[in-house]
XYZ file of C-alpha atoms in Angstrom:
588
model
C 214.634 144.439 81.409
C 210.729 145.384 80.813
C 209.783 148.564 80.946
C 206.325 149.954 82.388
C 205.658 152.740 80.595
C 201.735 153.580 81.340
C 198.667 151.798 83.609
C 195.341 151.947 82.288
C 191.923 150.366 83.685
C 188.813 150.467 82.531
C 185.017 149.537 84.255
C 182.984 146.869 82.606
C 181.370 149.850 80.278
C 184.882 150.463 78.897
C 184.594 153.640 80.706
C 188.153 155.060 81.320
C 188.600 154.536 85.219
C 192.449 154.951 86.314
C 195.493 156.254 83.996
C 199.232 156.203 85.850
C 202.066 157.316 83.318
C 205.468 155.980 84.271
C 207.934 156.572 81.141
C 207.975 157.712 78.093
C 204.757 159.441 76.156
C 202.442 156.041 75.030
C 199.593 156.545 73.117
C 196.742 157.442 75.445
C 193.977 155.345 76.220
C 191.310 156.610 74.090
C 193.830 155.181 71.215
C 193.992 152.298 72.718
C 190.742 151.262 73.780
C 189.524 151.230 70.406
C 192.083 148.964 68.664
C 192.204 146.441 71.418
C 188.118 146.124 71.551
C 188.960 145.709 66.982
C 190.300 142.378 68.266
C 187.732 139.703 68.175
C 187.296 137.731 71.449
C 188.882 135.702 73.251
C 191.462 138.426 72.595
C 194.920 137.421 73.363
C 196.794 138.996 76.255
C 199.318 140.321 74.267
C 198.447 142.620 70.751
C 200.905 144.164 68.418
C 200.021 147.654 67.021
C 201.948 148.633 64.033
C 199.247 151.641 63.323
C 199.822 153.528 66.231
C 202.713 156.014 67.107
C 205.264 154.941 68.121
C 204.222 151.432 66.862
C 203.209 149.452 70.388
C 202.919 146.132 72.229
C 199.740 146.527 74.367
C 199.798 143.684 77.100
C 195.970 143.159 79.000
C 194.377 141.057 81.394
C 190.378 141.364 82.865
C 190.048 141.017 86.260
C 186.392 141.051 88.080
C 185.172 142.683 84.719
C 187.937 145.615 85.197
C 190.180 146.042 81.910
C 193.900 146.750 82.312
C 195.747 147.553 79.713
C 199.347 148.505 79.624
C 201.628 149.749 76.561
C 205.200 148.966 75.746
C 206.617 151.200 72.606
C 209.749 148.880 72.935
C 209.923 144.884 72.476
C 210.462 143.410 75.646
C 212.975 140.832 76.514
C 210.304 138.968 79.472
C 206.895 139.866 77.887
C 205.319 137.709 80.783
C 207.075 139.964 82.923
C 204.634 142.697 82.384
C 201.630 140.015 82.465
C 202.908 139.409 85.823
C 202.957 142.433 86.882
C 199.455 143.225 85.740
C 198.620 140.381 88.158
C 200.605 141.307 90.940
C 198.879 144.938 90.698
C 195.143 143.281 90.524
C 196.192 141.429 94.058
C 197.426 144.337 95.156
C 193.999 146.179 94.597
C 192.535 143.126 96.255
C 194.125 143.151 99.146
C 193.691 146.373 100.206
C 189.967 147.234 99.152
C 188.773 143.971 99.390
C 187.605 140.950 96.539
C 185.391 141.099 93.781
C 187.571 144.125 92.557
C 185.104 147.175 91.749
C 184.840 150.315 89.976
C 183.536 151.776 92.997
C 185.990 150.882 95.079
C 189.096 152.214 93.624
C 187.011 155.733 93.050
C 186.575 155.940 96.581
C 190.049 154.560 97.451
C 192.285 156.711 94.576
C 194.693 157.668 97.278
C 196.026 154.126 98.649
C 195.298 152.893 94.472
C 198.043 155.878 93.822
C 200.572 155.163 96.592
C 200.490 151.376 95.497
C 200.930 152.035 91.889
C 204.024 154.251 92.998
C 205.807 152.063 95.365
C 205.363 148.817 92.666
C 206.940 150.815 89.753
C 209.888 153.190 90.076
C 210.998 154.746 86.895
C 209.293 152.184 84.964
C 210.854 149.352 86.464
C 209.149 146.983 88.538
C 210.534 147.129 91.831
C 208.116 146.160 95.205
C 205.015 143.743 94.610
C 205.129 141.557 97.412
C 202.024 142.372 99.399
C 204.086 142.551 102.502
C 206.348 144.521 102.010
C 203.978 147.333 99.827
C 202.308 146.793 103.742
C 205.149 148.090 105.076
C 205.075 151.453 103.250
C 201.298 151.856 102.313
C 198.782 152.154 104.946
C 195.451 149.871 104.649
C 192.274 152.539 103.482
C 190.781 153.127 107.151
C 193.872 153.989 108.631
C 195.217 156.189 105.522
C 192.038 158.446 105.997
C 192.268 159.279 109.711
C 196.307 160.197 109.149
C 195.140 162.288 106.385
C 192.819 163.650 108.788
C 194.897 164.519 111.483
C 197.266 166.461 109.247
C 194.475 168.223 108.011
C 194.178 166.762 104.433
C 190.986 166.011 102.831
C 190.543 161.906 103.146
C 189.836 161.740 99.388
C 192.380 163.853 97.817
C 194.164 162.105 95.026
C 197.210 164.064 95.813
C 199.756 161.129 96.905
C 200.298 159.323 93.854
C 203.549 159.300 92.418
C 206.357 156.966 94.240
C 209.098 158.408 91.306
C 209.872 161.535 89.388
C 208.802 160.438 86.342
C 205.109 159.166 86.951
C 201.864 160.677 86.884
C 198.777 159.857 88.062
C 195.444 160.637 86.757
C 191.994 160.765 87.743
C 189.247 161.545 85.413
C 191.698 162.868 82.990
C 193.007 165.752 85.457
C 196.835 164.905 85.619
C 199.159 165.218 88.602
C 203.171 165.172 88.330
C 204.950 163.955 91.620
C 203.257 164.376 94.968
C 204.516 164.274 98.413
C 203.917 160.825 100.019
C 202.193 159.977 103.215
C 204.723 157.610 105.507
C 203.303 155.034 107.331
C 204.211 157.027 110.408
C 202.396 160.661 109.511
C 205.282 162.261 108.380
C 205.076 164.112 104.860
C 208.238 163.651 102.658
C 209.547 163.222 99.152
C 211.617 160.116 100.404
C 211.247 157.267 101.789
C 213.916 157.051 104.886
C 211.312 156.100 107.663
C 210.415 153.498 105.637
C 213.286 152.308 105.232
C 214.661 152.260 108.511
C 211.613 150.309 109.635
C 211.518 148.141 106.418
C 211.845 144.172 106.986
C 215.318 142.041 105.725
C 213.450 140.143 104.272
C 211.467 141.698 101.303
C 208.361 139.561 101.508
C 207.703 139.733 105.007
C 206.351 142.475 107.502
C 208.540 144.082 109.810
C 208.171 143.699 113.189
C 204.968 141.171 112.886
C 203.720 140.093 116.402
C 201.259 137.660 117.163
C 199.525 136.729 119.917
C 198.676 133.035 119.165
C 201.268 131.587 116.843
C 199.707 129.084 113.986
C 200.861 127.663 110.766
C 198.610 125.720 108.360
C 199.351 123.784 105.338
C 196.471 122.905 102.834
C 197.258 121.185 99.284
C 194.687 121.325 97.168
C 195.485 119.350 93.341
C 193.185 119.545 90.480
C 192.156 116.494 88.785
C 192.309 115.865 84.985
C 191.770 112.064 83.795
C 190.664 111.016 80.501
C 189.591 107.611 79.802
C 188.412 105.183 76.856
C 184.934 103.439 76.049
C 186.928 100.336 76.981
C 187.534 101.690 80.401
C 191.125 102.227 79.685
C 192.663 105.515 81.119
C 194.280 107.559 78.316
C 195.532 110.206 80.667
C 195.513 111.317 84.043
C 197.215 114.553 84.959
C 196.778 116.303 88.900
C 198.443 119.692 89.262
C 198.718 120.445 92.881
C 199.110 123.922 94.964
C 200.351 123.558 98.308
C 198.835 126.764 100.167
C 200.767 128.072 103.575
C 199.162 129.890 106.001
C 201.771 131.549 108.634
C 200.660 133.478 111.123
C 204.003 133.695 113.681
C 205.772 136.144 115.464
C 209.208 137.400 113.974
C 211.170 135.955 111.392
C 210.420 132.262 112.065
C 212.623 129.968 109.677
C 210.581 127.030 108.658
C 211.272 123.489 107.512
C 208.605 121.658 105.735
C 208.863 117.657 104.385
C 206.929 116.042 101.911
C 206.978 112.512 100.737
C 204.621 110.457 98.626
C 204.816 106.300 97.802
C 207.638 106.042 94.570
C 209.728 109.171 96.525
C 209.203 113.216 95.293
C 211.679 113.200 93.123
C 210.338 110.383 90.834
C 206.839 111.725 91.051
C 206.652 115.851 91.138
C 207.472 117.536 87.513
C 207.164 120.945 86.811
C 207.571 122.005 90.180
C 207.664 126.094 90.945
C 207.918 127.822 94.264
C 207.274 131.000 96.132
C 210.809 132.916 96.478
C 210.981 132.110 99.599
C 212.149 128.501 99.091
C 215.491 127.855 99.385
C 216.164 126.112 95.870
C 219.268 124.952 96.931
C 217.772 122.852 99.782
C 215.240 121.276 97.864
C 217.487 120.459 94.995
C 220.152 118.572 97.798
C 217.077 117.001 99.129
C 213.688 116.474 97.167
C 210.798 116.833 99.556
C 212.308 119.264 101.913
C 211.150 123.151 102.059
C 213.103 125.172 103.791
C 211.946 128.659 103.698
C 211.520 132.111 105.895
C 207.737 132.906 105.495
C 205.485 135.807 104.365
C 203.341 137.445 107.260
C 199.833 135.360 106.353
C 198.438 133.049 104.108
C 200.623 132.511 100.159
C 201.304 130.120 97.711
C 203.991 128.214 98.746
C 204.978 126.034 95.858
C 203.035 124.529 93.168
C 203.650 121.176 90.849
C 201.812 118.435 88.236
C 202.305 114.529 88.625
C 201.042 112.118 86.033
C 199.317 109.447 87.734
C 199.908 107.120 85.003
C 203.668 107.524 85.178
C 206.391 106.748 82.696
C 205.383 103.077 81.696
C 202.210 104.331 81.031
C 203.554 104.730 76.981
C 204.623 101.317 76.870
C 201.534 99.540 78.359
C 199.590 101.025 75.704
C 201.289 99.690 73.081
C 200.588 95.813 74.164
C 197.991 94.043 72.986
C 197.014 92.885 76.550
C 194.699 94.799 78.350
C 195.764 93.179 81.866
C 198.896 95.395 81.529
C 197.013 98.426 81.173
C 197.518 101.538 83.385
C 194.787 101.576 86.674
C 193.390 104.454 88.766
C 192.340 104.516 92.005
C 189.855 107.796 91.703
C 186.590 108.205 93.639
C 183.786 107.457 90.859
C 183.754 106.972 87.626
C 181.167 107.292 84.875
C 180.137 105.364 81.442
C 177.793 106.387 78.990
C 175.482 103.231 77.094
C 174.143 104.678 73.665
C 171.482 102.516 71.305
C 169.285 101.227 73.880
C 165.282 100.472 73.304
C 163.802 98.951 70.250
C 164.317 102.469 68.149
C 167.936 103.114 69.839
C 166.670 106.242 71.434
C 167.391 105.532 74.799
C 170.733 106.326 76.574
C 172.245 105.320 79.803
C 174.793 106.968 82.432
C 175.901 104.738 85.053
C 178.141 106.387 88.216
C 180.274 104.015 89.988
C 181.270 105.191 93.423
C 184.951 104.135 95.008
C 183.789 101.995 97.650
C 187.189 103.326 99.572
C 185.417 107.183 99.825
C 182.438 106.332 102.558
C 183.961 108.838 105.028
C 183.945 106.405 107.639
C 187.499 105.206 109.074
C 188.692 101.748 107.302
C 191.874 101.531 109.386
C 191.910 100.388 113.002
C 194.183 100.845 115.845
C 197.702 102.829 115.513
C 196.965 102.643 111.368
C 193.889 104.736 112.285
C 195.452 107.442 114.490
C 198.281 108.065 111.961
C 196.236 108.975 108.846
C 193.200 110.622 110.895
C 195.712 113.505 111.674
C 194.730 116.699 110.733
C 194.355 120.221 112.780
C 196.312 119.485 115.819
C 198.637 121.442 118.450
C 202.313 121.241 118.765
C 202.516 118.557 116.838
C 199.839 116.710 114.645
C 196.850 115.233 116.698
C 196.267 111.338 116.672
C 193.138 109.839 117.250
C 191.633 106.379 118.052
C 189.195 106.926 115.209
C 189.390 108.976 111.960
C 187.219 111.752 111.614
C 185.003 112.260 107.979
C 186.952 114.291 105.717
C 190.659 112.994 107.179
C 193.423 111.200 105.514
C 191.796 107.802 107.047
C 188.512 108.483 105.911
C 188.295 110.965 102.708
C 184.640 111.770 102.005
C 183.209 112.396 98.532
C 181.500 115.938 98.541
C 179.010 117.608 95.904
C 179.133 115.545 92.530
C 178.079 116.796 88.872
C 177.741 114.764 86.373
C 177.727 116.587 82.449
C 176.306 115.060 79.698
C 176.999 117.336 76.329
C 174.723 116.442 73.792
C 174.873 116.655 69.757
C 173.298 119.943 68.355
C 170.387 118.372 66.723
C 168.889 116.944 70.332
C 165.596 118.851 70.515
C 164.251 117.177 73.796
C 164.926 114.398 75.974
C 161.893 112.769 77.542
C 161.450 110.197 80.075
C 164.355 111.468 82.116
C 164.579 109.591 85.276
C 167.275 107.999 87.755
C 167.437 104.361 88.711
C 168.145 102.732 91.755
C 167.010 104.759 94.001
C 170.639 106.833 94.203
C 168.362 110.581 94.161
C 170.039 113.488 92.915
C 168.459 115.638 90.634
C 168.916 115.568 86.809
C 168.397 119.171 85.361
C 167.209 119.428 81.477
C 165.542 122.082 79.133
C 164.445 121.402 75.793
C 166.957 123.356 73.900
C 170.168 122.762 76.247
C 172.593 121.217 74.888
C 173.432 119.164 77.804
C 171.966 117.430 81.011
C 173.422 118.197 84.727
C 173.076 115.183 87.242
C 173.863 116.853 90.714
C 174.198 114.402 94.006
C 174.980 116.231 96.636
C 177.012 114.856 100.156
C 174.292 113.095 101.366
C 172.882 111.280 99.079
C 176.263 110.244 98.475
C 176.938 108.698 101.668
C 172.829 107.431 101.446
C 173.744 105.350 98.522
C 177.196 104.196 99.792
C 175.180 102.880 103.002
C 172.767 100.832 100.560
C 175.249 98.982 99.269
C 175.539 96.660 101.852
C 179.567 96.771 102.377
C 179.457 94.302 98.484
C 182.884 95.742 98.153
C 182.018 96.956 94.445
C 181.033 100.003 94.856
C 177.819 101.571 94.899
C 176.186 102.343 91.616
C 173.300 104.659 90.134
C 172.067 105.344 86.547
C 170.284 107.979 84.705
C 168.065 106.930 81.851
C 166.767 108.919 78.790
C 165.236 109.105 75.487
C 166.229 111.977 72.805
C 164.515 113.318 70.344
C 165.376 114.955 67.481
C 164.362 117.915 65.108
C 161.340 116.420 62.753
C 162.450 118.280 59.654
C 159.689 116.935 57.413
C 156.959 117.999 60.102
C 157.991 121.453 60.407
C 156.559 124.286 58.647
C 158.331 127.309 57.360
C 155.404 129.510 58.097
C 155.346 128.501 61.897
C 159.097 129.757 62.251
C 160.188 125.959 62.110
C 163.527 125.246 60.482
C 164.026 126.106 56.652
C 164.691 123.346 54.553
C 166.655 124.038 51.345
C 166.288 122.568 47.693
C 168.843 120.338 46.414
C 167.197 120.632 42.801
C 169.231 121.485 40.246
C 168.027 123.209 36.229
C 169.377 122.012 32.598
C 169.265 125.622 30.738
C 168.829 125.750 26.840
C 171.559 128.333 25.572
C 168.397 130.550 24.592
C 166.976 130.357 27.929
C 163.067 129.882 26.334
C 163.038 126.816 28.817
C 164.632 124.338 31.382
C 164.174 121.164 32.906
C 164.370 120.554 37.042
C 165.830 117.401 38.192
C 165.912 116.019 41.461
C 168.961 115.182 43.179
C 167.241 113.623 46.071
C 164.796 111.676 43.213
C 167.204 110.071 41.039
C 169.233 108.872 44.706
C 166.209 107.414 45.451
C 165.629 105.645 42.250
C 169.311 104.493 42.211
C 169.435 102.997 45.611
C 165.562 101.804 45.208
C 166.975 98.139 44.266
C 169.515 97.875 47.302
C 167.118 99.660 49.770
C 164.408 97.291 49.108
C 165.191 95.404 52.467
C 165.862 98.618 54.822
C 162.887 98.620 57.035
C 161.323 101.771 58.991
C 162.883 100.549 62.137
C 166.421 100.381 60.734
C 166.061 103.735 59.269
C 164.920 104.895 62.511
C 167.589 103.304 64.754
C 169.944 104.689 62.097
C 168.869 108.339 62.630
C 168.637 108.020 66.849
C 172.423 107.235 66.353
C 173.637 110.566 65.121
C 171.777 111.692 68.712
C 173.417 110.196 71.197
C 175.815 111.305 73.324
C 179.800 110.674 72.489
C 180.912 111.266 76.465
C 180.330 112.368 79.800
C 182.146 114.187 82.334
C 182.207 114.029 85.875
C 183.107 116.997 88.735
C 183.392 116.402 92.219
C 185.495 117.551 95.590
C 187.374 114.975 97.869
C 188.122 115.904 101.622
C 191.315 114.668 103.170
C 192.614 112.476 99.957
C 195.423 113.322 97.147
C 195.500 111.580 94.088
C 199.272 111.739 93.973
C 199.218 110.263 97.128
C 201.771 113.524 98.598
C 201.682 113.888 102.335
C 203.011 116.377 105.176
C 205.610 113.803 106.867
C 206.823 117.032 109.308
C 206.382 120.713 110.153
C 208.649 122.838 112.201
C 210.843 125.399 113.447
C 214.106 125.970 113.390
C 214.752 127.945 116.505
C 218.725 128.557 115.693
C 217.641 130.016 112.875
C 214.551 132.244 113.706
C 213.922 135.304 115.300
C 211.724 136.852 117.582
C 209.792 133.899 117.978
C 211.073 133.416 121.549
C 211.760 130.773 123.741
C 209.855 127.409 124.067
C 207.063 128.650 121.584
C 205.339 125.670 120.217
C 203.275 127.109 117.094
C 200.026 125.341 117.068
C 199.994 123.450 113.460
C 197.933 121.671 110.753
C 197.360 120.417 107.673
C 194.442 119.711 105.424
C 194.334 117.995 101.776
C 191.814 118.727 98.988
C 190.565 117.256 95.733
C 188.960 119.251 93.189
C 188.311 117.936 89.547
C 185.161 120.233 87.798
C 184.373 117.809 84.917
C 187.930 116.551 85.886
C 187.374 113.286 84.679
C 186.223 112.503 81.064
C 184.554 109.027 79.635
C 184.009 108.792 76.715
C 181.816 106.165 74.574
């Protein structure tokens, strides 16, 4: 089992902000700080330390520009135990004091950043992180200070750190052994038996949660990866999906959620992992089914990847036919034309737009009301027409197009977008790429001028690059340094030598064969090493999935819940989310 042995963060000045000892006597952080900052960057989240005494594994993560760092003096059988846990302790901070996570904020908060430190690590060993149950036990900031009040305490003494015998807690480098802790209830004591008897069955839920208008919400959200040829051939398409659960019901409700997709669950969900709530044995008997006892609020229920091409996908690549070829039904897509004009300067992006993604409803009658369902009451809500943003009508929201370009672009000129499609292209000399943004409306501008053809809409974005003029620049102006490729025949006496020309005698040896090569040729031949090799596109899709996963059913099982009561209906709903940033990748 991992051990924690110490807790150390840091500001964004590598200032020393928090230290919490648990076990053991690591190396302290002024040690530390300096070998891990040795590492160049990206440094890895876990660094071995042989120089140090004992000799130590120091495991680290950077949240919101805060450092943490934590040693091990012992090799670990579940390093990503610890990584975990460095996680679990950043959320923790988060949820409490509130996101971005600052250094100010856990100055003026040291008491509730000691308790929670204490009640997640006993001894060393990991024992409470779910943010419920430290709930249960550790009282939010505002209400912490006016108990601390009323028992006459200072509201910013650092005093009730220390959950077990063995930890420390320090502030500024003054050090503190074991404190008494605050209850939730007012009551000062070393243990924790009011606590306990108040504590929840289950260990990632509140006890005693009460609400006065019962809701659950269900919003998957998967993130788009696709990579596809210059012939237009998809090489990979990947969408790893996180189905987010929002519960906000009295009691211990017992919950039983069913998924299904086209091709069944089973066939298309790999890699699935879930919240330990899920019953594993439920979902193993029957794929699709979720059958869990809730945290008080909104979690990550489950999370999974799907490959869109599937498993045939290998052997339609390897026929000669293109016919047979994996397809994709995504919103847009993009292509990049390279070599254009008379000195193969010019470039072109074309975006073609999924003529299915208009945001207007494209079903009628009962098909209609079944896939416009989204936010309803006790059960899902049906309508006669599909709303924008719905399963029947999935809108295409703010759209970025990336063009990288090669490192010796100096400008591109005569940047402009065609047919009418707006947006705004965004280029500096010196960047090394262009951004095409078309936002919602334009979007559903363009879809409207296409005249229901049933293609798809299209726009394009033209340009011309330019490159560095290496013969035109001077070295006195700060332009680029150009280096001789001369090289010098020495006489053994050194009294003289003799230069000769690489470049020269390349020239004179290819003067018979270059004879033909005209200006133009040479010049189309030097746009070529210009152009761009891909572009990528980034975009957000309102009520569509690319693996095609829906909510079939949501609801309670009242034999097995309580203190929901009688006859409650929770109101219910369910929303569904693409996001790819520069998700999809055409190359050329």
């Amino acid at each position: 089992m991992s051990t924690i042995e110490a807790l150390y963060i840091f500001d964004e000045n590598n200032t020393p902000l928090l230290e919490h000892l648990y076990n053991n006597r690591p190396p302290p952080p002024s040690t530390l700080l300096p070998l891990y900052l040795a590492h160049p960057t990206p440094r890895p989240p876990l660094i071995y330390l042989p120089n140090t005494n004992p000799s130590t594994l120091l495991y680290s993560i950077t949240q919101d520009q805060l450092l943490f760092l934590c040693p091990c003096s012992t090799d670990t059988a579940g390093p990503l135990q610890i990584l975990e846990f460095l996680h679990r302790v950043a959320d923790a901070f988060e949820d409490y004091l509130g996101a971005p996570l600052l250094a100010s904020k856990i100055e003026a908060n040291y008491d509730v950043v000691a308790q929670l430190l204490g009640e997640m690590v006993d001894g060393g060993v990991v024992s409470c992180t779910e943010p419920n149950a430290l709930r249960d036990v550790v009282d939010a900031p505002s209400l912490l200070k006016g108990l601390l009040g009323q028992v006459g305490l200072p509201s910013n003494t650092p005093s009730l750190g220390g959950g077990g015998g063995s930890s420390a807690f320090s502030l500024g480098g003054i050090g503190m052994g074991a404190s008494p802790r605050l209850s939730p209830s007012g009551a000062m004591g070393m243990g924790s038996g009011s606590a306990a008897q108040t504590a929840s069955p289950v260990p990632w839920r509140r006890a005693n949660v009460r609400h006065t208008s019962n809701e659950m919400y269900v919003d998957i959200v998967e993130t788009l990866h696709v990579t596809i040829s210059p012939s237009g051939r998809p090489l990979a398409a990947i969408a790893n999906g996180t189905i987010a659960f929002t519960a906000k019901v009295s009691g211990i409700p017992d919950l039983q959620l069913s998924l299904a997709c086209p091709g069944g669950i089973a066939n298309a969900i790999a890699l699935p992992v879930f919240h330990p709530c899920v019953r594993l044995n439920r979902w193993k008997e029957r794929p699709g089914e979720l059958s869990f006892v809730p945290p008080d609020g909104r979690f990550v229920l489950a999370g999974y990847e799907v490959d869109l091409l599937g498993p045939a996908a290998l052997d339609a690549f390897s026929t000669a036919s293109t016919k047979s070829g994996p397809r994709l039904n995504i919103p847009a897509t993009v292509s990049v034309q390279t070599g254009l004009g008379p000195a193969a300067a010019d470039f072109e992006v074309r975006l073609l737009l999924n003529p299915r993604f208009t945001g207007k409803s494209h079903l009628s009658g009962a098909a209609a009301s079944l896939s416009g369902r989204a936010r309803g009451g006790a059960g899902f809500a049906s309508s006669s027409s599909a709303a924008p943003g719905t399963t029947g009508a999935p809108t295409i929201e703010d759209m970025v197009v990336h063009v990288p370009l090669p490192a010796a672009v100096r400008n591109v000129t005569d940047l402009r977008v065609l047919r009418g499609a707006g947006g705004e292209a965004v280029y500096a000399p010196g960047d090394r790429a262009i951004e095409w943004r078309i936002n919602g409306r334009e979007i559903s501008a363009l879809m409207a001028n296409d005249r229901g053809s049933g293609t798809g809409a299209q726009a394009t974005l033209r340009g011309t690059v330019v490159g560095a003029d290496v013969e035109a620049s001077d070295d006195l102006d700060g332009g680029p340094v150009s280096l001789s490729t001369n090289t010098y025949d020495y006489d053994e006496g050194g009294a003289s030598y003799q230069s000769r020309s690489s470049s020269a005698e390349d020239a004179k040896r290819g003067a018979g064969a270059g004879a033909g090569a005209t200006d133009a040729e040479k010049e189309r031949k030097k746009n070529k090493v210009l152009m761009p090799s891909a572009a990528t596109l980034g975009f957000s899709v309102k009520g569509w999935l690319p693996s095609g996963i829906k909510v079939e059913s949501l609801g309670v099982d009242a034999k097995m819940s309580r203190g929901l009561g009688s006859g409650v209906q929770p109101y219910k709903g369910v929303k569904y989310l693409c996001v790819a940033r520069r998700g999809v990748e055409c190359r050329c």
